[in-house]
Tab-separated table of C-alpha atoms and ligand atoms in Angstrom:
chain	number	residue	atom	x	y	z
A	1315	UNK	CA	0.000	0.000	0.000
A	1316	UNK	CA	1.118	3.418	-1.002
A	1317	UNK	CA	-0.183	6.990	-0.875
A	1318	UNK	CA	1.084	8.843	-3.799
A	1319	UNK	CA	0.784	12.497	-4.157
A	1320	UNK	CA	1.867	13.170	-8.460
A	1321	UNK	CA	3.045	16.952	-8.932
A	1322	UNK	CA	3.663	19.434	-12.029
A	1323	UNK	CA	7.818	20.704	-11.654
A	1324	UNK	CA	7.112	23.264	-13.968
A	1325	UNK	CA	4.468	26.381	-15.228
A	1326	UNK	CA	1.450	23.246	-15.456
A	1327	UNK	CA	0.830	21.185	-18.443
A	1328	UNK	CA	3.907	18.729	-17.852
A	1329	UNK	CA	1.614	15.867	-18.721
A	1330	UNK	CA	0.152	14.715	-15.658
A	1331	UNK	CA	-3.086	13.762	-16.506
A	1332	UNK	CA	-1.641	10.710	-18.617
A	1333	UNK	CA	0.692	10.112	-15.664
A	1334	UNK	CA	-2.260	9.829	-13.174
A	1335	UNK	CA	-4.141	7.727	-15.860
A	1336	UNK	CA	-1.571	5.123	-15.664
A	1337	UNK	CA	-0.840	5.107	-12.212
A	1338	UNK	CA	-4.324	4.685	-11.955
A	1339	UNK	CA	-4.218	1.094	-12.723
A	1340	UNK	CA	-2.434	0.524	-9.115
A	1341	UNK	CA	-4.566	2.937	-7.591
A	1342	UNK	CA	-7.976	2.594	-5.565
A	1343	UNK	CA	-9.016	6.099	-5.363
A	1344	UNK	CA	-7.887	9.152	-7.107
A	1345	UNK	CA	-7.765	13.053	-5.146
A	1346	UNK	CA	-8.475	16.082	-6.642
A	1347	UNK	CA	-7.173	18.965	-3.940
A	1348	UNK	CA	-6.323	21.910	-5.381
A	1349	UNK	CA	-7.376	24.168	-8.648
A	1350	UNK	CA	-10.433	24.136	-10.606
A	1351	UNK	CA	-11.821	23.885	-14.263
A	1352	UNK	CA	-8.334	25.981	-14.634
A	1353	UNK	CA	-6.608	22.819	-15.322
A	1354	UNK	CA	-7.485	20.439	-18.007
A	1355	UNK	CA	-5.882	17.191	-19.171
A	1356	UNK	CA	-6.396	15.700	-22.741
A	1357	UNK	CA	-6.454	11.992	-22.434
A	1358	UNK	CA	-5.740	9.065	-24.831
A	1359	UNK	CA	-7.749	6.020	-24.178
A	1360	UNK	CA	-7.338	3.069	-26.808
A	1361	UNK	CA	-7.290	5.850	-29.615
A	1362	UNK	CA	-10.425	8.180	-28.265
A	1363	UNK	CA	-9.645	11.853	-26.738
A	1364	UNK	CA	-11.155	13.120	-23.768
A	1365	UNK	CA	-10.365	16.560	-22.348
A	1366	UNK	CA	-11.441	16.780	-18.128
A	1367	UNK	CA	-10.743	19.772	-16.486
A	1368	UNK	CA	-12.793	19.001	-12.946
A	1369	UNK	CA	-12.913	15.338	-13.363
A	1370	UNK	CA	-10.347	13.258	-11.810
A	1371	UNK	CA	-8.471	10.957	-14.512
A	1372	UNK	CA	-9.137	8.132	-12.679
A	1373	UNK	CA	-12.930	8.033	-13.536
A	1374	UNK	CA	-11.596	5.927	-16.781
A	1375	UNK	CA	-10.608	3.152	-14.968
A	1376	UNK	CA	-14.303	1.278	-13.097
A	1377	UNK	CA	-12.299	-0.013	-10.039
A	1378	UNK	CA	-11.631	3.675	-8.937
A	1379	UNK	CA	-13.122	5.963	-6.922
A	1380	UNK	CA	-12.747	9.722	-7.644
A	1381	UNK	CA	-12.565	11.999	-4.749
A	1382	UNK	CA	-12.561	16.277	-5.462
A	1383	UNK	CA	-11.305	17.387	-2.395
A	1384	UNK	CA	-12.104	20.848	-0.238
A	1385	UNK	CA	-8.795	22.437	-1.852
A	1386	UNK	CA	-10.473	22.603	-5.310
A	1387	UNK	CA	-12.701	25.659	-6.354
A	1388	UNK	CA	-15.791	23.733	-8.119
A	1389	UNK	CA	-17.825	24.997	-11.142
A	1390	UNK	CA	-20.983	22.580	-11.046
A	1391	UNK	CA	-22.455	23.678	-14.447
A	1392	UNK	CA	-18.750	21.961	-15.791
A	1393	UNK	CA	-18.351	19.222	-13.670
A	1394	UNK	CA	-21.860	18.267	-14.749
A	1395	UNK	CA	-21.198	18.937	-18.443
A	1396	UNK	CA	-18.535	16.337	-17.942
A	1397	UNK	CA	-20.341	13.984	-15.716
A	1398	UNK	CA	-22.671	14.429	-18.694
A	1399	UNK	CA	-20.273	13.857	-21.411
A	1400	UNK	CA	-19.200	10.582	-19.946
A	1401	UNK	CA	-22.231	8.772	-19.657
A	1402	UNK	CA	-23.165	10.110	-23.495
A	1403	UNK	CA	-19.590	7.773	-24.206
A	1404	UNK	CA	-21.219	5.094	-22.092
A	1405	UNK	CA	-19.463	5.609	-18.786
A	1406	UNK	CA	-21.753	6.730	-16.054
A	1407	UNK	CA	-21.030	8.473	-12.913
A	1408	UNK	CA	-22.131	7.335	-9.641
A	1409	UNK	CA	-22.022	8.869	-6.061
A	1410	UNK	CA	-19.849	5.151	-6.105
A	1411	UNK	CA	-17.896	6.805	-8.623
A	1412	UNK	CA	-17.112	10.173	-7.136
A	1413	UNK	CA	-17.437	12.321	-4.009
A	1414	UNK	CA	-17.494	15.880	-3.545
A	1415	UNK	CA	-16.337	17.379	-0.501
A	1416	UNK	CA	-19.262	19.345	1.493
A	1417	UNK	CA	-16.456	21.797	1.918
A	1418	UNK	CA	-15.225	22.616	-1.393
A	1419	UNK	CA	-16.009	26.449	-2.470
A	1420	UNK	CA	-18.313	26.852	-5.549
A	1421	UNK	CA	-17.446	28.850	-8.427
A	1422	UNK	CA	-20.112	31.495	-9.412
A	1423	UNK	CA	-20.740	33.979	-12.027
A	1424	UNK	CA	-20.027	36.565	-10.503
A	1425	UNK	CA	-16.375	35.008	-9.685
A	1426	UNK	CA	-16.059	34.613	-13.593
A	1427	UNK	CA	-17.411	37.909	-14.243
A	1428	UNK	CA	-15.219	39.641	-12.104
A	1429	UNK	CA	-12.104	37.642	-13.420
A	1430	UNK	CA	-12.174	38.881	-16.668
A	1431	UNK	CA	-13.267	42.736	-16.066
A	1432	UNK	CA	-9.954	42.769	-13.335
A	1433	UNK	CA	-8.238	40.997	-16.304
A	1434	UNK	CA	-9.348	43.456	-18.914
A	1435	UNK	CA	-8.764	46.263	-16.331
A	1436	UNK	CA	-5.128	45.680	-15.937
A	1437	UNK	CA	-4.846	45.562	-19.855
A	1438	UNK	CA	-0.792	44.664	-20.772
A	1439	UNK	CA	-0.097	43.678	-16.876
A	1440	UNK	CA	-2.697	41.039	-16.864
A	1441	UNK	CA	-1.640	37.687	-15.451
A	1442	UNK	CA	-2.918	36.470	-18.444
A	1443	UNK	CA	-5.768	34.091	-16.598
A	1444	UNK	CA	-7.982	31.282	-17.900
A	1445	UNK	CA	-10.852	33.169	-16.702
A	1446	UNK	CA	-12.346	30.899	-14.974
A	1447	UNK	CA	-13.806	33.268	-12.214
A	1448	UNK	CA	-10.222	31.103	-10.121
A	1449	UNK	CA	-8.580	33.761	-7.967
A	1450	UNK	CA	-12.328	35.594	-7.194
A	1451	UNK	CA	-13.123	32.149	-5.804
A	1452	UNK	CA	-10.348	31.827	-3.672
A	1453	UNK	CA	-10.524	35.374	-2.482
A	1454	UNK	CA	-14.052	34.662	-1.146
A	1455	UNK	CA	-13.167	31.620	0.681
A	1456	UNK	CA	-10.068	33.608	2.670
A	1457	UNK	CA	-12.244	36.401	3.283
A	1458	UNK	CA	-15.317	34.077	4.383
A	1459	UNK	CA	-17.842	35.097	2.306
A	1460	UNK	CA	-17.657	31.873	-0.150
A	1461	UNK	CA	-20.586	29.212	-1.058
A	1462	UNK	CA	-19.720	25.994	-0.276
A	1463	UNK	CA	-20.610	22.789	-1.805
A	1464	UNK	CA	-23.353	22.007	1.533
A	1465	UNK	CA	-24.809	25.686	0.583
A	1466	UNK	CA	-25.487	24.590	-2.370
A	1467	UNK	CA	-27.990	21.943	-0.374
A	1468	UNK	CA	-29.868	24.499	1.655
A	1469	UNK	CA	-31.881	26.798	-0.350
A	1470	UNK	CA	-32.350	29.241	2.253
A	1471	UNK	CA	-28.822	29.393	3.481
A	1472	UNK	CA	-27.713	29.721	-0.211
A	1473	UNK	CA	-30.312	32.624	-1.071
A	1474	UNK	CA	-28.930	34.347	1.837
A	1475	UNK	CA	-25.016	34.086	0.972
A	1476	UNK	CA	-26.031	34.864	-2.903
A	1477	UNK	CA	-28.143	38.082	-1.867
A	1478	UNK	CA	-25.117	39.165	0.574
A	1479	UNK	CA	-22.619	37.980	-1.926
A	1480	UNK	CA	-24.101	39.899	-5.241
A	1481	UNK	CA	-24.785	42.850	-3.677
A	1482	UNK	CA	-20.996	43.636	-3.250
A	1483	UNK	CA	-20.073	42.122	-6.561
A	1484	UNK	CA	-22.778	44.266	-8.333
A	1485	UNK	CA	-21.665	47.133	-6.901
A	1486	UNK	CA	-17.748	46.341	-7.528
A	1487	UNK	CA	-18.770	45.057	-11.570
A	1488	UNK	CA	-21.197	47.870	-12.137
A	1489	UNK	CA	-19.548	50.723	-10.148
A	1490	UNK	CA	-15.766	50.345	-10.602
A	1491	UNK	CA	-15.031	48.178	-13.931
A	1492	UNK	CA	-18.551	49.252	-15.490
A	1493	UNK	CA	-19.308	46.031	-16.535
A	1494	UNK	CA	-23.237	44.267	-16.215
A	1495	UNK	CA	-24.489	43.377	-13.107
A	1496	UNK	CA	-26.049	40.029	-12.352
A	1497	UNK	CA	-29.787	38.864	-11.855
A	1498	UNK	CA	-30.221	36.984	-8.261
A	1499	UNK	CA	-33.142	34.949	-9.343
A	1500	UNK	CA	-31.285	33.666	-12.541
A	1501	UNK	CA	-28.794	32.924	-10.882
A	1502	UNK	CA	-30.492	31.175	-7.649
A	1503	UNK	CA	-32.273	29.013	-10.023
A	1504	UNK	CA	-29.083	27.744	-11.971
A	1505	UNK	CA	-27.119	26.801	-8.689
A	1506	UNK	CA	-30.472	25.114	-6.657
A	1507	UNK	CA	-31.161	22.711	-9.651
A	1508	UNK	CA	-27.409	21.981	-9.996
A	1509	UNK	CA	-27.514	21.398	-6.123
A	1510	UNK	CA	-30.027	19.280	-6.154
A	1511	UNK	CA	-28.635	17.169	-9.043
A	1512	UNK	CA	-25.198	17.118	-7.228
A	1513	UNK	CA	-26.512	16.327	-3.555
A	1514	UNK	CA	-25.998	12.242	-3.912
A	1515	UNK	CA	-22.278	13.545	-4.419
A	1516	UNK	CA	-21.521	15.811	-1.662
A	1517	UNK	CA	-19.579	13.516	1.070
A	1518	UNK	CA	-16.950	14.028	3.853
A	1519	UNK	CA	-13.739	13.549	1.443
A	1520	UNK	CA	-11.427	13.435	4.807
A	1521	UNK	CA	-13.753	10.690	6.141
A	1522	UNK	CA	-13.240	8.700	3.449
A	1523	UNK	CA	-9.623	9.072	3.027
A	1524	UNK	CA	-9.316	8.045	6.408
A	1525	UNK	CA	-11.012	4.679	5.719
A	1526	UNK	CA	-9.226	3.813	2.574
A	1527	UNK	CA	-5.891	4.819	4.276
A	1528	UNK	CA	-6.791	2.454	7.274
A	1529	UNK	CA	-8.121	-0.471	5.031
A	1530	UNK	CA	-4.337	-0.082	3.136
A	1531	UNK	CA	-6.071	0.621	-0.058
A	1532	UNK	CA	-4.144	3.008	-2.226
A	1533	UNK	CA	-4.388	6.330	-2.688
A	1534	UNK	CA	-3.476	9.186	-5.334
A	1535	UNK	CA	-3.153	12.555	-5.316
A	1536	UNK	CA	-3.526	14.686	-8.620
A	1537	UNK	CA	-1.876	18.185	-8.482
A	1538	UNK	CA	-2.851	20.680	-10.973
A	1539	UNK	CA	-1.187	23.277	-12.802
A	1540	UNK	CA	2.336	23.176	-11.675
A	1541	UNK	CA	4.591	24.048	-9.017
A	1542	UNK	CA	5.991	27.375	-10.037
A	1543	UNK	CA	2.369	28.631	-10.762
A	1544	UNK	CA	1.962	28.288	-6.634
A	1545	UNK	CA	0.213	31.482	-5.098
A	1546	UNK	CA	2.998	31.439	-2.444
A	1547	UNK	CA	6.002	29.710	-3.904
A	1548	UNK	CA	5.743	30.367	-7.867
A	1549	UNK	CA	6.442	33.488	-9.683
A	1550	UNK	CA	4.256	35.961	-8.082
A	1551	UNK	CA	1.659	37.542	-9.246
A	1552	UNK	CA	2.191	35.552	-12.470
A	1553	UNK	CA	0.409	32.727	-10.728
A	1554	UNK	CA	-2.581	30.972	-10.016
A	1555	UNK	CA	-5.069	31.174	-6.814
A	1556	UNK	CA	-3.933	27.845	-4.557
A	1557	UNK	CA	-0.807	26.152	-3.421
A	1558	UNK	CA	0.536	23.617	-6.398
A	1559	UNK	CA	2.956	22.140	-3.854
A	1560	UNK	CA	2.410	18.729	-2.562
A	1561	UNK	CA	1.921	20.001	0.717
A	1562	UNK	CA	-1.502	21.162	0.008
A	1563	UNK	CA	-2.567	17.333	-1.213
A	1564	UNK	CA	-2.705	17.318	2.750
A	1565	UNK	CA	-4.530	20.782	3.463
A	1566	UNK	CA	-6.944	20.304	0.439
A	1567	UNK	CA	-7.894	17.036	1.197
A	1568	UNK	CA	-8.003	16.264	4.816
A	1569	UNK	CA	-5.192	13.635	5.091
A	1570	UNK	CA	-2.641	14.202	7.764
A	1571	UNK	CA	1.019	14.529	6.299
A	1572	UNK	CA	2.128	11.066	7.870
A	1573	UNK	CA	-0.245	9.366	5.559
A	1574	UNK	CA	1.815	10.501	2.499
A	1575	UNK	CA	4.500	8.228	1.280
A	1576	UNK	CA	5.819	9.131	-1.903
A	1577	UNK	CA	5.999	12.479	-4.196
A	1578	UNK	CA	6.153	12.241	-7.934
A	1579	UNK	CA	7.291	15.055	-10.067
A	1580	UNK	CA	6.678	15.222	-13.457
A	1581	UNK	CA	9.626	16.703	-15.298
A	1582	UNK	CA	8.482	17.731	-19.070
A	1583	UNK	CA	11.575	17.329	-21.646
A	1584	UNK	CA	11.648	20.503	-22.341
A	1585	UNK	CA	9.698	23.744	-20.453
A	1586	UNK	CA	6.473	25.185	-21.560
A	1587	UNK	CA	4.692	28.324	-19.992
A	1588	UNK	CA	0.507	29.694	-20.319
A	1589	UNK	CA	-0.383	33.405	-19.503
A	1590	UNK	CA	2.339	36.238	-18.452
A	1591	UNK	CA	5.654	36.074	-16.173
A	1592	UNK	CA	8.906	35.116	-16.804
A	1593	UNK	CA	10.503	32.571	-18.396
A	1594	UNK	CA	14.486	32.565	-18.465
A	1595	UNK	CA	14.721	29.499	-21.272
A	1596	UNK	CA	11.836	30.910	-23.408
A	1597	UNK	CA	12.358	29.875	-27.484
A	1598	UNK	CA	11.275	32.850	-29.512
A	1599	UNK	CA	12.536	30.688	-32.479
A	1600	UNK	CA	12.123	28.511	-34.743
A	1601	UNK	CA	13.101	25.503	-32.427
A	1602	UNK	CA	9.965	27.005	-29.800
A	1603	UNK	CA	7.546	27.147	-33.113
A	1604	UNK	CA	8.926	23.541	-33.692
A	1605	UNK	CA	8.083	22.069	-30.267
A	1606	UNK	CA	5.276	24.038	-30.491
A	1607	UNK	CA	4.039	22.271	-33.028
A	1608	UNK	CA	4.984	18.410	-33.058
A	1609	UNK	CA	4.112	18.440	-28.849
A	1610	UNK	CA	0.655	20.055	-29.580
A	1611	UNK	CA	1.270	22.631	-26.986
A	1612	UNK	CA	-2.050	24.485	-27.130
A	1613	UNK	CA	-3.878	24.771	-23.878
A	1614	UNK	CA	-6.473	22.048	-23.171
A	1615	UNK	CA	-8.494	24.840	-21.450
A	1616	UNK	CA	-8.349	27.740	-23.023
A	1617	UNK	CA	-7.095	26.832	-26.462
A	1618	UNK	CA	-4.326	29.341	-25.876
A	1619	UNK	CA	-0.486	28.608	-27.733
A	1620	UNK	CA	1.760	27.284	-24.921
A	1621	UNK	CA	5.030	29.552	-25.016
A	1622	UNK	CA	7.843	26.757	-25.763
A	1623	UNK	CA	11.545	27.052	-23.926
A	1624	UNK	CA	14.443	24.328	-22.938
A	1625	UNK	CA	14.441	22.390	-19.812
A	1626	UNK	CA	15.326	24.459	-16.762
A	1627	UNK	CA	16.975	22.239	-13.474
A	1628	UNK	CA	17.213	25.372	-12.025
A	1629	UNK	CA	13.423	25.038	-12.013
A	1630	UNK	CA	12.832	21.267	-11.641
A	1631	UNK	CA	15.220	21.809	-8.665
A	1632	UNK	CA	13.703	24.307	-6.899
A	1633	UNK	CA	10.454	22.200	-7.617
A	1634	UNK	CA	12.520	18.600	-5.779
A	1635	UNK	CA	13.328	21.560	-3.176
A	1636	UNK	CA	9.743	22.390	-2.595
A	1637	UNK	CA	8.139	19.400	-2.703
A	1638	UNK	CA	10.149	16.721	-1.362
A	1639	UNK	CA	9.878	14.878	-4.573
A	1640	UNK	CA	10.897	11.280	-4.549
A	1641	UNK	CA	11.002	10.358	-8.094
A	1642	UNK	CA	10.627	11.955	-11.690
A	1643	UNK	CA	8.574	11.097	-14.324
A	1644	UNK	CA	10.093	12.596	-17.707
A	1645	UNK	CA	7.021	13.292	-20.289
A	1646	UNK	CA	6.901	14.270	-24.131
A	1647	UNK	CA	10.645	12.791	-24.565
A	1648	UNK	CA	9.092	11.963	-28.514
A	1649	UNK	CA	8.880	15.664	-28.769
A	1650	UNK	CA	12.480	16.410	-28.913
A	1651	UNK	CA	13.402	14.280	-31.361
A	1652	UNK	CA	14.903	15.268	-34.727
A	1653	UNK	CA	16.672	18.481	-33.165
A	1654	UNK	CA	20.193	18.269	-34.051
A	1655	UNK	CA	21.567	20.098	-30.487
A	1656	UNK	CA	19.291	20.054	-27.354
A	1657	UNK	CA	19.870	22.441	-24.435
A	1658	UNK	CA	19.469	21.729	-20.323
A	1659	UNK	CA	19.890	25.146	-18.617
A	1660	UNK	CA	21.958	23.851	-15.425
A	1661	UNK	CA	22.229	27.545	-13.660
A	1662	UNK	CA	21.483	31.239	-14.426
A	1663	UNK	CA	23.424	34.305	-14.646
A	1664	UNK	CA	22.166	36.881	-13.122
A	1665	UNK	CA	25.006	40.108	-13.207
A	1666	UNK	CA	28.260	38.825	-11.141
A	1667	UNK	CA	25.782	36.099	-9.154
A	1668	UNK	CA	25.247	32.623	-10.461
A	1669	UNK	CA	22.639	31.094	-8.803
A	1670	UNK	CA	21.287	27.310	-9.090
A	1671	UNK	CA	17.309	28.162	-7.389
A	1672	UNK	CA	14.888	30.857	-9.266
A	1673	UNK	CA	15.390	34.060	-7.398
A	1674	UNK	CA	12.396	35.011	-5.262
A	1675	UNK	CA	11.856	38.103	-6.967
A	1676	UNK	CA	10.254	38.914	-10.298
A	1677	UNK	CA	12.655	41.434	-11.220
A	1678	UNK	CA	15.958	39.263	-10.385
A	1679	UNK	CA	14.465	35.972	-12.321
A	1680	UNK	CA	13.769	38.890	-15.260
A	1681	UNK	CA	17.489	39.757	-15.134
A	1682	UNK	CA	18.511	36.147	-15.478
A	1683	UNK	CA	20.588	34.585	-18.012
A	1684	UNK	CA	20.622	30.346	-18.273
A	1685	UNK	CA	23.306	28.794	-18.388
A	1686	UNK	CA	23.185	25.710	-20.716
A	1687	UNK	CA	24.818	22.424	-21.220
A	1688	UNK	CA	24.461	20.725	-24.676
A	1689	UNK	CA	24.184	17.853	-25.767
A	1690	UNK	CA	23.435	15.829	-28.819
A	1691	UNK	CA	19.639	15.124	-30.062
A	1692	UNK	CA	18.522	12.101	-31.913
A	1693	UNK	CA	16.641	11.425	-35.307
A	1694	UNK	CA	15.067	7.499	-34.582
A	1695	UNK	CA	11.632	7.423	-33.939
A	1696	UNK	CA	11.158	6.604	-29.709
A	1697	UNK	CA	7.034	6.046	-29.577
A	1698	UNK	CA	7.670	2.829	-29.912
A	1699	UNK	CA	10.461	1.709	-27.467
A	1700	UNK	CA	9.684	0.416	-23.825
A	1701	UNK	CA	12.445	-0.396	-22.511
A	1702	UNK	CA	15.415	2.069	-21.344
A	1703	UNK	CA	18.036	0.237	-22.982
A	1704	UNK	CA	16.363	0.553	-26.326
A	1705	UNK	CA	16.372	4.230	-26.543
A	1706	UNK	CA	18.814	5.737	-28.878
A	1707	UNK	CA	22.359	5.980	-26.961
A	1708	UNK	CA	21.289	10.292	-27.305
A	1709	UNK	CA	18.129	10.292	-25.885
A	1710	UNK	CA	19.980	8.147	-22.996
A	1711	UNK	CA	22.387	10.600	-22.717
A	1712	UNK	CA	19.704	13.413	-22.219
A	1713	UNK	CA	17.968	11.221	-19.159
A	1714	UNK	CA	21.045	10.413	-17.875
A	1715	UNK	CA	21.806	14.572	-17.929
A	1716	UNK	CA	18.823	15.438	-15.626
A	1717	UNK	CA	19.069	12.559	-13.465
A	1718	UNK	CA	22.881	13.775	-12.631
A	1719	UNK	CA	21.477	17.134	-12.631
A	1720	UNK	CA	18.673	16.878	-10.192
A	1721	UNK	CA	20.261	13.717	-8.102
A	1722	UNK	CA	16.615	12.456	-8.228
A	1723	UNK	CA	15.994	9.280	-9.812
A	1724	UNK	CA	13.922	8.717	-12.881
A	1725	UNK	CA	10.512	6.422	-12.320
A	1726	UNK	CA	8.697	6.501	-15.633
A	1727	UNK	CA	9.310	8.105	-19.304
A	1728	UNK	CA	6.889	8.975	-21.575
A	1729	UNK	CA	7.716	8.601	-25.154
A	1730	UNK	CA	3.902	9.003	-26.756
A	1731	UNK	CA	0.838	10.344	-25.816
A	1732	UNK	CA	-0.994	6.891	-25.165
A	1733	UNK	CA	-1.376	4.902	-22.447
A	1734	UNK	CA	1.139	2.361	-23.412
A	1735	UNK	CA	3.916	4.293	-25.044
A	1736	UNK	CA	5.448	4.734	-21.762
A	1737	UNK	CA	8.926	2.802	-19.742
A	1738	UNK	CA	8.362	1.937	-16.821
A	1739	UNK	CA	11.567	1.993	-14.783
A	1740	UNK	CA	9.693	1.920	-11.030
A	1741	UNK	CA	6.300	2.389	-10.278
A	1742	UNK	CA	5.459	4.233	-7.116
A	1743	UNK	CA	2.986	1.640	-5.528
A	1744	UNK	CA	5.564	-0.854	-5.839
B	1025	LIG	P1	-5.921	31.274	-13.207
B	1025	LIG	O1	-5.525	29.998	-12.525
B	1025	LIG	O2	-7.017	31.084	-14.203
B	1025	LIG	O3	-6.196	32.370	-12.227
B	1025	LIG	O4	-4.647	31.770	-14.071
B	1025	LIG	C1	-3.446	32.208	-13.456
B	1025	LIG	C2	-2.222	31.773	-14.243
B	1025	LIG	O5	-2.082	30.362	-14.142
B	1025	LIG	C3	-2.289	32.066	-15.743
B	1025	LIG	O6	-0.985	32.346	-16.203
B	1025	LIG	C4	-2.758	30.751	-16.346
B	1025	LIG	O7	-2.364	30.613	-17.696
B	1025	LIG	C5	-2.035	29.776	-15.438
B	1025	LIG	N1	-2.709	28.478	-15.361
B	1025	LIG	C6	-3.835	28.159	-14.680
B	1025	LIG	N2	-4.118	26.863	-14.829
B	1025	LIG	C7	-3.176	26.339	-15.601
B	1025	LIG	C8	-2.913	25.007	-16.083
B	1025	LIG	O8	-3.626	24.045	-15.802
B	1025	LIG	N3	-1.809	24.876	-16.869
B	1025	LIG	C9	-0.979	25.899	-17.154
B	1025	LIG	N4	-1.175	27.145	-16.728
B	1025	LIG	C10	-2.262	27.359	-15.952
């Protein structure tokens, strides 16, 4: 028995859902505990795409139990769009299937709405958001105003928070970014009939965790986004709402710390970054159109081009540094191949300094330089190899590079974007 938590090292889209989709397979129930409709994962299942964004990836696989946790901001009109979507492909889901924490914070229009008037507000200093309504969520549950999941339940308790609620939001959309206000009764109908339909759902996520954890069943946690997009660790304000570290698997779930037993980073081969900030290893070339391209990096969410750079240890290593990671999973390896020189960026330069962590502050990671080590690509096709020793003696080379360079050792490689075109060199609930 093991209790996994699997974390993005980078800006988010390292690949993680497919990660958690295979790891599913030892898994008997899957955490959401952080994030909302924010993230999104495209998924390859025996040839058929499916794109979640609240869902847990572990809802493919019947023996699993999908838990969203208290962490997670919740839109119900998507999670039921996708609850929806599933059974329309013949997969139904059950209160079996998945529990919602009577704690998690809901999502509301007014969090959207205000999201993208802040965002249009701030004009070229936007952070460059999925507008999701994300941060407004999370600033309503810190400042204790939020609706919760069990609101959702009570009509009379949620007419009350929604009257409270929309009169300051009117007054903030209409009177300071001059945008529409929103109706009450629209609204209040919307969220009652998707509270009633979610009720069967809503659950004590901790309670259950603590069951499964004392039955020695086992148990994985899905980060989203990734660990340098954390509100308190990334690169602030270029960030997003929650904590992406794998501490918060604990907060924003309910499970005590003791209960965790291993940390999985996932290291994409090269870097990609959504939305504003900085990015030292950033391609503005042809080789960034290139990866671009051939990885697909346009955002599951938002549709938006990915920004496409080399890989940066300085980052993965601050990421080992922040989450106690205790293995790497390397993703998109196929991606590189066919570039004749690749690039690791082992430190920056940043004036006289040369530092080997990102800088706390914006304006000194601006001012850095990477510092790169290079090393020869390969031109054989990879999708097809399983096995370590079958890899081209380059693409060897390149793994071999950031083990030595992060002193972490490698658990699983992705070479495709199915299921199976994947080597498997440990698996965590071994
Ligand atoms: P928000 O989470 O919508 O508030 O967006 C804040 C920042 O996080 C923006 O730069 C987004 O592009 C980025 N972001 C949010 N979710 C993801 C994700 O799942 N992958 C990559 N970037 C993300």
């Amino acid at each position: 028995m093991a209790n996994v938590v699997v974390i993005g090292t980078q800006w988010g889209d390292e690949g993680k859902g497919k990660v958690v989709d295979l790891l599913t397979e030892r898994a008997d129930y899957v955490v959401r505990f952080q994030g909302g409709n924010n993230a999104g994962h495209t998924l390859v299942v025996e040839g058929r795409q499916f794109i979640f964004h609240l869902i847990p990836s572990g809802i493919l696989h019947t023996g699993t139990v999908c838990l969203i946790g208290n962490g997670v901001v919740l839109d119900p009109g998507v999670l039921i769009q996708e609850m929806d979507k599933l059974g329309a492909a013949g997969l139904r889901v059950t209160p079996e299937r998945l529990a919602i924490s009577r704690y998690t914070h809901v999502i509301m229009p007014y969090h959207r709405a205000l999201d993208e008037a802040r965002e249009l507000r701030k004009g070229s200093t936007r952070i460059g958001t999925t507008g999701r309504g994300i941060g407004p969520c999370y600033e309503d549950k810190v400042c204790r105003s939020g609706i919760r999941i069990h609101d959702l339940l009570d009509p009379a308790r949620f007419q009350e928070k929604l009257e409270a609620n929309l009169e300051e939001k009117n007054f903030m959309l209409k009177q300071y970014f001059g945008a529409e206000p929103l109706e009450s009764a629209r609204i209040a109908d919307e969220y009652l009939a998707y509270g009633e339909r979610l009720a069967p759902f809503a659950a004590n996520v901790s309670e259950i965790l603590q069951a499964a954890d004392r039955d020695g069943r086992n148990l994985l946690f899905e980060g989203a986004q990734g660990t340098h997009l954390d509100i308190d660790h990334g690169t602030y304000p270029f960030v997003t709402s929650s904590n992406t570290v794998a501490g918060n698997a604990c907060c924003g779930s309910g499970i005590g710390p003791t209960r965790i037993h291993k940390v999985l980073g996932i290291v994409k081969a090269y870097t990609t970054r959504v939305g504003g900030g900085p990015f030292p290893c950033e391609l503005l070339d042809e080789t960034g159109t290139r990866i671009q391209k051939v990885g697909g990096e346009f955002g599951a969410t938002t549709g938006r081009p990915r920004r496409c750079g080399w890989l940066d240890t300085v980052v993965v290593n601050s990421s080992i540094r922040l989450n106690g990671l205790s293995g790497l999973v390397i993703t998109k390896l196929d991606v590189l191949t066919g570039i004749p020189t690749l690039k690791i960026a082992v430190k920056y330069r940043c004036g006289s300094q040369e530092l080997s962590s990102v800088p706390p502050e914006l304006k000194a990671l601006e001012a850095c330089e990477p510092v790169y080590e290079e090393l020869p690509g390969w031109d054989q096709d990879i999708r097809r190899v399983r096995r370590l020793e079958d890899l081209p003696a380059n693409a060897r080379r390149y793994l071999k590079a950031i083990e030595e360079l992060t002193s972490i050792p490698l658990d699983l490689i992705s070479v495709g974007p199915g299921r199976e075109e994947t080597i498997v060199l440990r698996n965590p609930f071994d």
